[in-house]
PDB file of C-alpha atoms in Angstrom:
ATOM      1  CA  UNK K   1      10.656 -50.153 -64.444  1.00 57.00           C
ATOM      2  CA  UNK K   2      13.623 -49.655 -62.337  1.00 62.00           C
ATOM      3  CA  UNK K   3      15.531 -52.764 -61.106  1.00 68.00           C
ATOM      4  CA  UNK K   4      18.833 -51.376 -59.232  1.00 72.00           C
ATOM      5  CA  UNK K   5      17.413 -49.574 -55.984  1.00 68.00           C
ATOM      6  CA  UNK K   6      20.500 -47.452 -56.551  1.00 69.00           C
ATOM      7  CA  UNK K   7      18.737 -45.505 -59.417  1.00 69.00           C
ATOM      8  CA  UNK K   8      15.829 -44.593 -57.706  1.00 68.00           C
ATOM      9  CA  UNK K   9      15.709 -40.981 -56.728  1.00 67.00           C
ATOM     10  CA  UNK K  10      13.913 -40.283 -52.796  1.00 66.00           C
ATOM     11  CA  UNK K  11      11.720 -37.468 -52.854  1.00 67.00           C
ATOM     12  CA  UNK K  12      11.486 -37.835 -49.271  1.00 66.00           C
ATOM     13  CA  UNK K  13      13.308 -38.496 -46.620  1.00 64.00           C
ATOM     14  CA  UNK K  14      12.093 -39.292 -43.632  1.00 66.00           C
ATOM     15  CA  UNK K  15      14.484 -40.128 -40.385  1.00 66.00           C
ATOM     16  CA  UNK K  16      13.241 -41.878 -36.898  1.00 66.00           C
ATOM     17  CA  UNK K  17      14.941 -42.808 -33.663  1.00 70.00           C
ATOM     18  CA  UNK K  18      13.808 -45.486 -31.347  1.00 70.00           C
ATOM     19  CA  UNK K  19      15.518 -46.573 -28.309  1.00 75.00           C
ATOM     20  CA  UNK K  20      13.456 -50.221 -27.121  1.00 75.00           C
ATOM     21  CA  UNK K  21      14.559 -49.118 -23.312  1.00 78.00           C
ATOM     22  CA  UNK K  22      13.135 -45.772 -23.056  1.00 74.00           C
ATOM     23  CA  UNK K  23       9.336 -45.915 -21.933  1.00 69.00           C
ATOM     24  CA  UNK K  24       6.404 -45.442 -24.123  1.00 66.00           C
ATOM     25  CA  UNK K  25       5.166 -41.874 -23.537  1.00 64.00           C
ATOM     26  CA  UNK K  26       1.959 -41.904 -25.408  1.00 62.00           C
ATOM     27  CA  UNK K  27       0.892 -45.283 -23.962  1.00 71.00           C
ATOM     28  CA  UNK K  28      -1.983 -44.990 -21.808  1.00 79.00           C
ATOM     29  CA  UNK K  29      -1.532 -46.025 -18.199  1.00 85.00           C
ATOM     30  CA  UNK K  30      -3.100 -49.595 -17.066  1.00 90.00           C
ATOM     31  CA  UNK K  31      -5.896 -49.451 -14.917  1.00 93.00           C
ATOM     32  CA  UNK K  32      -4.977 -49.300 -10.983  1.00 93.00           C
ATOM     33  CA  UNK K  33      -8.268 -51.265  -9.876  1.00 93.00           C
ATOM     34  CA  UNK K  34      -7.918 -54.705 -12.912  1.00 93.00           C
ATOM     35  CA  UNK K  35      -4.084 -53.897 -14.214  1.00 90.00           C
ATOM     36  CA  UNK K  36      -5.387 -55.438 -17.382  1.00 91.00           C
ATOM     37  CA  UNK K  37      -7.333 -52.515 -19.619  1.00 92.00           C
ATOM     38  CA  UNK K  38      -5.969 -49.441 -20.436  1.00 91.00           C
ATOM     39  CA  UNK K  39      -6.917 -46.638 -17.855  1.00 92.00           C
ATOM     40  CA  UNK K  40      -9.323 -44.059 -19.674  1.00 90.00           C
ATOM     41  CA  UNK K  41     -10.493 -41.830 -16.434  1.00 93.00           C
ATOM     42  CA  UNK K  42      -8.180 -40.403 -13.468  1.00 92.00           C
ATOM     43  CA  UNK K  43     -10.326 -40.001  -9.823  1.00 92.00           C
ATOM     44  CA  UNK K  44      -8.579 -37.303  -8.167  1.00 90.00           C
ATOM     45  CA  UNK K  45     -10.326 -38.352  -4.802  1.00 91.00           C
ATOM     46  CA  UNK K  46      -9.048 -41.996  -4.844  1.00 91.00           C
ATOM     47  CA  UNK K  47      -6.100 -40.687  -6.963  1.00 90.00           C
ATOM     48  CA  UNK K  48      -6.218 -43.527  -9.458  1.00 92.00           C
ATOM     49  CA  UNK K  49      -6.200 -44.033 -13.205  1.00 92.00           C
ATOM     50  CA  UNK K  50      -9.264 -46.022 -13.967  1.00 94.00           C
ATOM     51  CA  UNK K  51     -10.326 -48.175 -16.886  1.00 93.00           C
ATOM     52  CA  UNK K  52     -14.293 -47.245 -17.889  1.00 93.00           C
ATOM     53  CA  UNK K  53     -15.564 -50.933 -16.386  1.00 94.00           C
ATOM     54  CA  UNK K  54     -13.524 -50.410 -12.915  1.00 94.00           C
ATOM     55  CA  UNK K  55     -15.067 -46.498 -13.056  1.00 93.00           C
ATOM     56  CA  UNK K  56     -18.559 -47.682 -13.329  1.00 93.00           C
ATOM     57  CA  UNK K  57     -17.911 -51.038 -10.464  1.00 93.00           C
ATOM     58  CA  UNK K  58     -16.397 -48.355  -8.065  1.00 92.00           C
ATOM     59  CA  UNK K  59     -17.799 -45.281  -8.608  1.00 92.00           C
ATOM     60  CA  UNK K  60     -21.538 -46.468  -8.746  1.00 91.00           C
ATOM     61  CA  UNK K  61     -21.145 -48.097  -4.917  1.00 89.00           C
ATOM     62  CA  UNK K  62     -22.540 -45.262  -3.195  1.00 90.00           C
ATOM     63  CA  UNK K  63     -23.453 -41.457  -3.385  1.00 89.00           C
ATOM     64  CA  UNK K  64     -20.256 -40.834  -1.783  1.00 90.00           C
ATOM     65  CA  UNK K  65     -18.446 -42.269  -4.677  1.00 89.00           C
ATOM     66  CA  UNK K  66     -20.382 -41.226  -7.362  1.00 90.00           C
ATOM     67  CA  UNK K  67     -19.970 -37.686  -6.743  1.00 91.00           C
ATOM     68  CA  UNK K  68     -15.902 -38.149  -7.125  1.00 92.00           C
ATOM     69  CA  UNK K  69     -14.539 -35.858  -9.543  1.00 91.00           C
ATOM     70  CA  UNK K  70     -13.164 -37.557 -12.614  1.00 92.00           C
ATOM     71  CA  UNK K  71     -11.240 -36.444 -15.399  1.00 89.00           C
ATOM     72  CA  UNK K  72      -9.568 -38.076 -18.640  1.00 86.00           C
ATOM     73  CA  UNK K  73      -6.508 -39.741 -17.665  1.00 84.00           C
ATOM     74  CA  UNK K  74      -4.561 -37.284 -19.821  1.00 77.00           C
ATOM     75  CA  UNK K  75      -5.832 -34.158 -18.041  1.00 76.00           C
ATOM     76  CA  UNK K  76      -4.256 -35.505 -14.770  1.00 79.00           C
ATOM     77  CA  UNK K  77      -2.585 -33.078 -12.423  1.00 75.00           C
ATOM     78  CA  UNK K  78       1.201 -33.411 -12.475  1.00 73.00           C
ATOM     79  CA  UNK K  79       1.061 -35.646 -16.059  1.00 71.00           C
ATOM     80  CA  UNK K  80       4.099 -34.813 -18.645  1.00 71.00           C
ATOM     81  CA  UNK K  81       2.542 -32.274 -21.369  1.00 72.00           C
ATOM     82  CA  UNK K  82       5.240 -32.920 -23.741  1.00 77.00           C
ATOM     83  CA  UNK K  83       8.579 -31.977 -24.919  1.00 82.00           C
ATOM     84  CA  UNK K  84       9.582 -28.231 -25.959  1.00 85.00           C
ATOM     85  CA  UNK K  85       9.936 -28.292 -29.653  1.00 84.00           C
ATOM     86  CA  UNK K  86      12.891 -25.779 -29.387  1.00 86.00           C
ATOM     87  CA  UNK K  87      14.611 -26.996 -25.626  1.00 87.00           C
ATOM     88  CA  UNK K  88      13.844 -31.001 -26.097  1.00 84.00           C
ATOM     89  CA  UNK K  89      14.730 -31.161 -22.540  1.00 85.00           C
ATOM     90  CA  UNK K  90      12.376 -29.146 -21.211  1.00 87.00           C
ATOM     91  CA  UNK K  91       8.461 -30.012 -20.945  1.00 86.00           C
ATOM     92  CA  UNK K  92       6.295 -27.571 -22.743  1.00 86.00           C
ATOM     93  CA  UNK K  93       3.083 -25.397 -20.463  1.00 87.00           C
ATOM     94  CA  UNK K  94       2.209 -22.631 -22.683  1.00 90.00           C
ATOM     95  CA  UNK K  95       1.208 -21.846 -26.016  1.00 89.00           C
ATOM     96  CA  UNK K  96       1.392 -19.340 -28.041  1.00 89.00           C
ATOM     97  CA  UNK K  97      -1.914 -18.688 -30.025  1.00 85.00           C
ATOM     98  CA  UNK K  98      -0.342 -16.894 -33.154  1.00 85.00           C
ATOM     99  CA  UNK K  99       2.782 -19.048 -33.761  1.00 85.00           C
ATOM    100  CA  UNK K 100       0.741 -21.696 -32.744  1.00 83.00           C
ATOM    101  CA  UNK K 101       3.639 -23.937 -30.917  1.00 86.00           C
ATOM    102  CA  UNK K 102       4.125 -25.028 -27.588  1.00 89.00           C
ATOM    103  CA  UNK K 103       6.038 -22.935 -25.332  1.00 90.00           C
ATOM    104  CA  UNK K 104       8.456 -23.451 -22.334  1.00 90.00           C
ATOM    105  CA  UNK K 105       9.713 -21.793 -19.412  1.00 91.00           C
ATOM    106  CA  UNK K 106      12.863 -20.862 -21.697  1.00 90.00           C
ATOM    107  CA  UNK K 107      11.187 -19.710 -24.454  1.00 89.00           C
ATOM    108  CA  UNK K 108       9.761 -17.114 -22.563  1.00 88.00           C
ATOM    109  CA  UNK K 109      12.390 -15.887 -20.830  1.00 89.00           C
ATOM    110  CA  UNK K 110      15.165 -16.293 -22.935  1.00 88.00           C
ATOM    111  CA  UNK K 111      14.448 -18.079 -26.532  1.00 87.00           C
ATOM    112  CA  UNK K 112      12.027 -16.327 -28.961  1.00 86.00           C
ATOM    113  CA  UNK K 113       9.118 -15.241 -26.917  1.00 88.00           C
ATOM    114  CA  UNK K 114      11.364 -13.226 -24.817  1.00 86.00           C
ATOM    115  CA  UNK K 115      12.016 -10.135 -26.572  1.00 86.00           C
ATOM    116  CA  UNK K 116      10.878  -8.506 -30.152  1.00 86.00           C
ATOM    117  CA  UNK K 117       7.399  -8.752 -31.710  1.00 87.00           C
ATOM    118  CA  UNK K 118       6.939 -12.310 -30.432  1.00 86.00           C
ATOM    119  CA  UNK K 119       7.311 -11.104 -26.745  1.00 88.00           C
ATOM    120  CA  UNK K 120       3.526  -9.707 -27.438  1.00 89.00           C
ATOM    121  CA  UNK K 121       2.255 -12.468 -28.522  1.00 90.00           C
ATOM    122  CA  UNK K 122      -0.913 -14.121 -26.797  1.00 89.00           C
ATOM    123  CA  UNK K 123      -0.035 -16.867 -25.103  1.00 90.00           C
ATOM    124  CA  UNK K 124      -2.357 -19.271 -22.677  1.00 90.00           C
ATOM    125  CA  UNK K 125      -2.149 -22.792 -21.080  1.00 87.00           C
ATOM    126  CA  UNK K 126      -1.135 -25.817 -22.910  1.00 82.00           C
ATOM    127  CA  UNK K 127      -4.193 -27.789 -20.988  1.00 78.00           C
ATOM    128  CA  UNK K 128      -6.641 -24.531 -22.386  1.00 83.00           C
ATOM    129  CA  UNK K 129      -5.186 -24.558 -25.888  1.00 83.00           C
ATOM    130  CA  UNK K 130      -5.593 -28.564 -25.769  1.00 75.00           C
ATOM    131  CA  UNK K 131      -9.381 -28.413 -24.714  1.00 77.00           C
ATOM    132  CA  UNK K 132     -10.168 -25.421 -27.062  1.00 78.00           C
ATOM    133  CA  UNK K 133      -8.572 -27.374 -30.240  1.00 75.00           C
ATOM    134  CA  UNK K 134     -10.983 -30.260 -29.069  1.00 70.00           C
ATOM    135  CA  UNK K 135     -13.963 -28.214 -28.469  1.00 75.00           C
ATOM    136  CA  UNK K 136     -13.231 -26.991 -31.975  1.00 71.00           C
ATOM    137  CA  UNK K 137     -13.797 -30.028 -33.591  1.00 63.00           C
ATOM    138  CA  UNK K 138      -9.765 -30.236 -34.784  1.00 54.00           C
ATOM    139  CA  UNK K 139     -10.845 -27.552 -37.012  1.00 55.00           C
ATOM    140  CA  UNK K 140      -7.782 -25.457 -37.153  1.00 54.00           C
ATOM    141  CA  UNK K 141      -8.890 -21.713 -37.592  1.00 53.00           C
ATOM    142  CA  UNK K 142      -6.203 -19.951 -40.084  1.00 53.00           C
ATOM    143  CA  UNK K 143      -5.128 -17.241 -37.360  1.00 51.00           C
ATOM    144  CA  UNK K 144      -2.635 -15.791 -40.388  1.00 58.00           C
ATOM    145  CA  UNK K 145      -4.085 -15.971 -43.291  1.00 64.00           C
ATOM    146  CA  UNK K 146      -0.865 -13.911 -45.284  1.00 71.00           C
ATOM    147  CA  UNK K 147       1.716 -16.746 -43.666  1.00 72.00           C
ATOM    148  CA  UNK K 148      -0.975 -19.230 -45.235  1.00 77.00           C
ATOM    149  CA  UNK K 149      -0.285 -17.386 -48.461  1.00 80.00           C
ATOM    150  CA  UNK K 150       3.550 -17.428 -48.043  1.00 81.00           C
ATOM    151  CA  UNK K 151       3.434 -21.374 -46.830  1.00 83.00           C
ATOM    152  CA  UNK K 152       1.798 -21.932 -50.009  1.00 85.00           C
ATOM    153  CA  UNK K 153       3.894 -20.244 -52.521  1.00 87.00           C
ATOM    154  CA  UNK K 154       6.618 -21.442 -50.898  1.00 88.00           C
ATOM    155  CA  UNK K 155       6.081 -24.580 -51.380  1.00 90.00           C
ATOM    156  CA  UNK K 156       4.911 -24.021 -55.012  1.00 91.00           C
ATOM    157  CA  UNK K 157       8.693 -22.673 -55.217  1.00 92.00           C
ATOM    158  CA  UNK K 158      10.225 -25.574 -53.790  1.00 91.00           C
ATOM    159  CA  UNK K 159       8.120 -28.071 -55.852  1.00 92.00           C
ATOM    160  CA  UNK K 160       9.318 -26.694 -59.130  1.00 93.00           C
ATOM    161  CA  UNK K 161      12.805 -26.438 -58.137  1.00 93.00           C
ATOM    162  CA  UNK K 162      12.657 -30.383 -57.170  1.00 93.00           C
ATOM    163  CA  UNK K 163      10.930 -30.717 -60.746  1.00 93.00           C
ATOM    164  CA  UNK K 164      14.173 -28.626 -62.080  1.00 94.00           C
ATOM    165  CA  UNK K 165      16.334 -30.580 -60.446  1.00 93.00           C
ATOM    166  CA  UNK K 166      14.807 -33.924 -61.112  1.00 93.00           C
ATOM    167  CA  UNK K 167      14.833 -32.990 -64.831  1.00 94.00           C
ATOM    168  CA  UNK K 168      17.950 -31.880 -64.667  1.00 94.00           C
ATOM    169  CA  UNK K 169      18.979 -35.269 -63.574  1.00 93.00           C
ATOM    170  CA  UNK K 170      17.315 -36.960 -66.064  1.00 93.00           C
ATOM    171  CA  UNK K 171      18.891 -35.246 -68.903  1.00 94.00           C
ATOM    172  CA  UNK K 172      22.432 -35.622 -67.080  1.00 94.00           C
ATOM    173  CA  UNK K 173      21.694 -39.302 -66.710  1.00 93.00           C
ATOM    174  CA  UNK K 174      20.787 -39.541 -70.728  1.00 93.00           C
ATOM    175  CA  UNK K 175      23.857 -37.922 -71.150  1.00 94.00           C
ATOM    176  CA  UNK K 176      25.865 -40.458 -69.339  1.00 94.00           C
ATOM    177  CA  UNK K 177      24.248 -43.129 -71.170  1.00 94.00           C
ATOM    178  CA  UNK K 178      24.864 -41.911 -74.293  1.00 94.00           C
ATOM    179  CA  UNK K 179      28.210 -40.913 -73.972  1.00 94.00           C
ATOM    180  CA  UNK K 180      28.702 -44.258 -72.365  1.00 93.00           C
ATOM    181  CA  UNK K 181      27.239 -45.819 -75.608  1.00 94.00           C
ATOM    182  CA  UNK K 182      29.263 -44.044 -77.706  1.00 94.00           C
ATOM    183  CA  UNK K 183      32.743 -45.326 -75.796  1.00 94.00           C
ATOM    184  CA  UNK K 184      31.296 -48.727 -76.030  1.00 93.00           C
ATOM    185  CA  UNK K 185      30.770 -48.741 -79.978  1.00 93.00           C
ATOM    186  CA  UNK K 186      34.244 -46.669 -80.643  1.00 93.00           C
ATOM    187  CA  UNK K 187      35.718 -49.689 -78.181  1.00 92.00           C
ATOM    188  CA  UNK K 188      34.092 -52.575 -80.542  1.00 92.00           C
ATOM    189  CA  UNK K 189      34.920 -50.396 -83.813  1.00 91.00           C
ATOM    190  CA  UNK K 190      38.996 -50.589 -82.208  1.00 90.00           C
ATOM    191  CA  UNK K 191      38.342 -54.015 -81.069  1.00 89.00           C
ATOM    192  CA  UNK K 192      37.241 -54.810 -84.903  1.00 89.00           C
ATOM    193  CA  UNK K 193      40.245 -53.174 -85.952  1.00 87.00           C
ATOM    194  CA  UNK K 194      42.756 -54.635 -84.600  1.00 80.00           C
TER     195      UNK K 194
END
C-alpha cells in the first residue's frame, strides 16, 4: 500500500484545457419552436432547428408542411465540422480515406496532402466520410492492414520499455533504501560510540 502520493509512479498522463467562457461546441442547439428541449431535426424550408415533439406539432399541420425537407440538426448547411487536427484554427471539410484524418484547406495546399505520396491520396467530404462511418455500423474497416501491424508492435516496444524502466526504478528505489538503512545503523553504531 502506498501512503505518500509522491511515490506513486503515473503511467499516464493525461492533460485538458477548459475555458468556462468559450461556448459548448458539441452541445446541441435548443429547439427554435419550445426553447426548452434540445433540437434533434433542422427544416431547411422554415430554417429552424427543431426538437422531435415541435417537428411532429408543426410539420404534421398540413401537406404543405409535411413534405418539408428535414435533416439531423448536425447535417445543417453552414454548421462548424470541426477543428483541423494539424491547423487548430482552421475548420476541417475533407478527409482523407487512407490516413484516415480530417483535412483542411491548408493541408491540401500546403501541409502534408500537398505534395509526395500523400498528395495521391483519396480524399472525399467530411459530411460523406461522416455518413459512410455511420452507415457502417462504427465498424472501422482496417484500410492498412501493415500500419496495423507496425501500431501494434510498436506499442509492444513501448510497453516493455515502460516495464524496463519501471523495474529499473524499483531496483534504484531498493537501492536507496538500503543504502539509506545502512547510514542509519552506521549513525546509531557512532551514536553508541560515543
Amino acid at each position: 500500500i502506498v501512503r505518500d502520493p509522491s511515490q506513486a509512479l503515473p503511467v499516464y498522463m493525461v492533460h485538458f484545457e477548459y475555458d468556462p467562457e468559450e461556448d459548448e461546441k458539441l452541445a446541441l442547439p435548443l429547439c427554435d419552436n419550445c426553447g426548452l428541449k434540445a433540437a434533434h431535426v433542422y427544416c431547411e424550408a422554415d430554417d429552424a432547428n427543431l426538437c422531435k415533439a415541435c417537428d411532429a406539432k408543426i410539420h404534421s399541420v398540413n401537406s404543405i408542411a409535411a413534405r418539408h425537407v428535414r435533416m439531423d440538426v448536425n447535417m445543417r448547411p453552414g454548421q462548424f465540422m470541426g477543428a483541423c487536427p494539424t491547423h487548430l484554427d482552421t475548420e476541417a471539410d475533407k478527409y482523407c480515406i487512407e490516413c484516415r484524418v480530417p483535412l483542411c484547406k491548408h493541408c491540401r495546399s500546403l501541409g502534408s496532402h500537398s505534395s509526395g505520396e500523400a498528395a495521391g491520396h483519396r480524399i472525399i467530404g467530411l459530411l460523406e466520410a461522416h455518413k459512410h462511418e455511420l452507415r457502417s455500423g462504427g465498424k472501422r474497416q482496417n484500410v492498412m492492414p501493415e500500419r496495423q501491424e507496425v501500431e501494434d508492435r510498436l506499442k509492444a516496444e513501448l510497453d516493455s520499455l515502460l516495464a524496463a524502466v519501471q523495474a529499473a526504478g524499483q531496483e534504484a528505489e531498493n537501492e536507496i533504501y538500503f543504502r539509506i538503512q545502512e547510514a542509519v545503523r552506521q549513525g546509531k553504531d557512532l551514536a553508541e560510540e560515543q
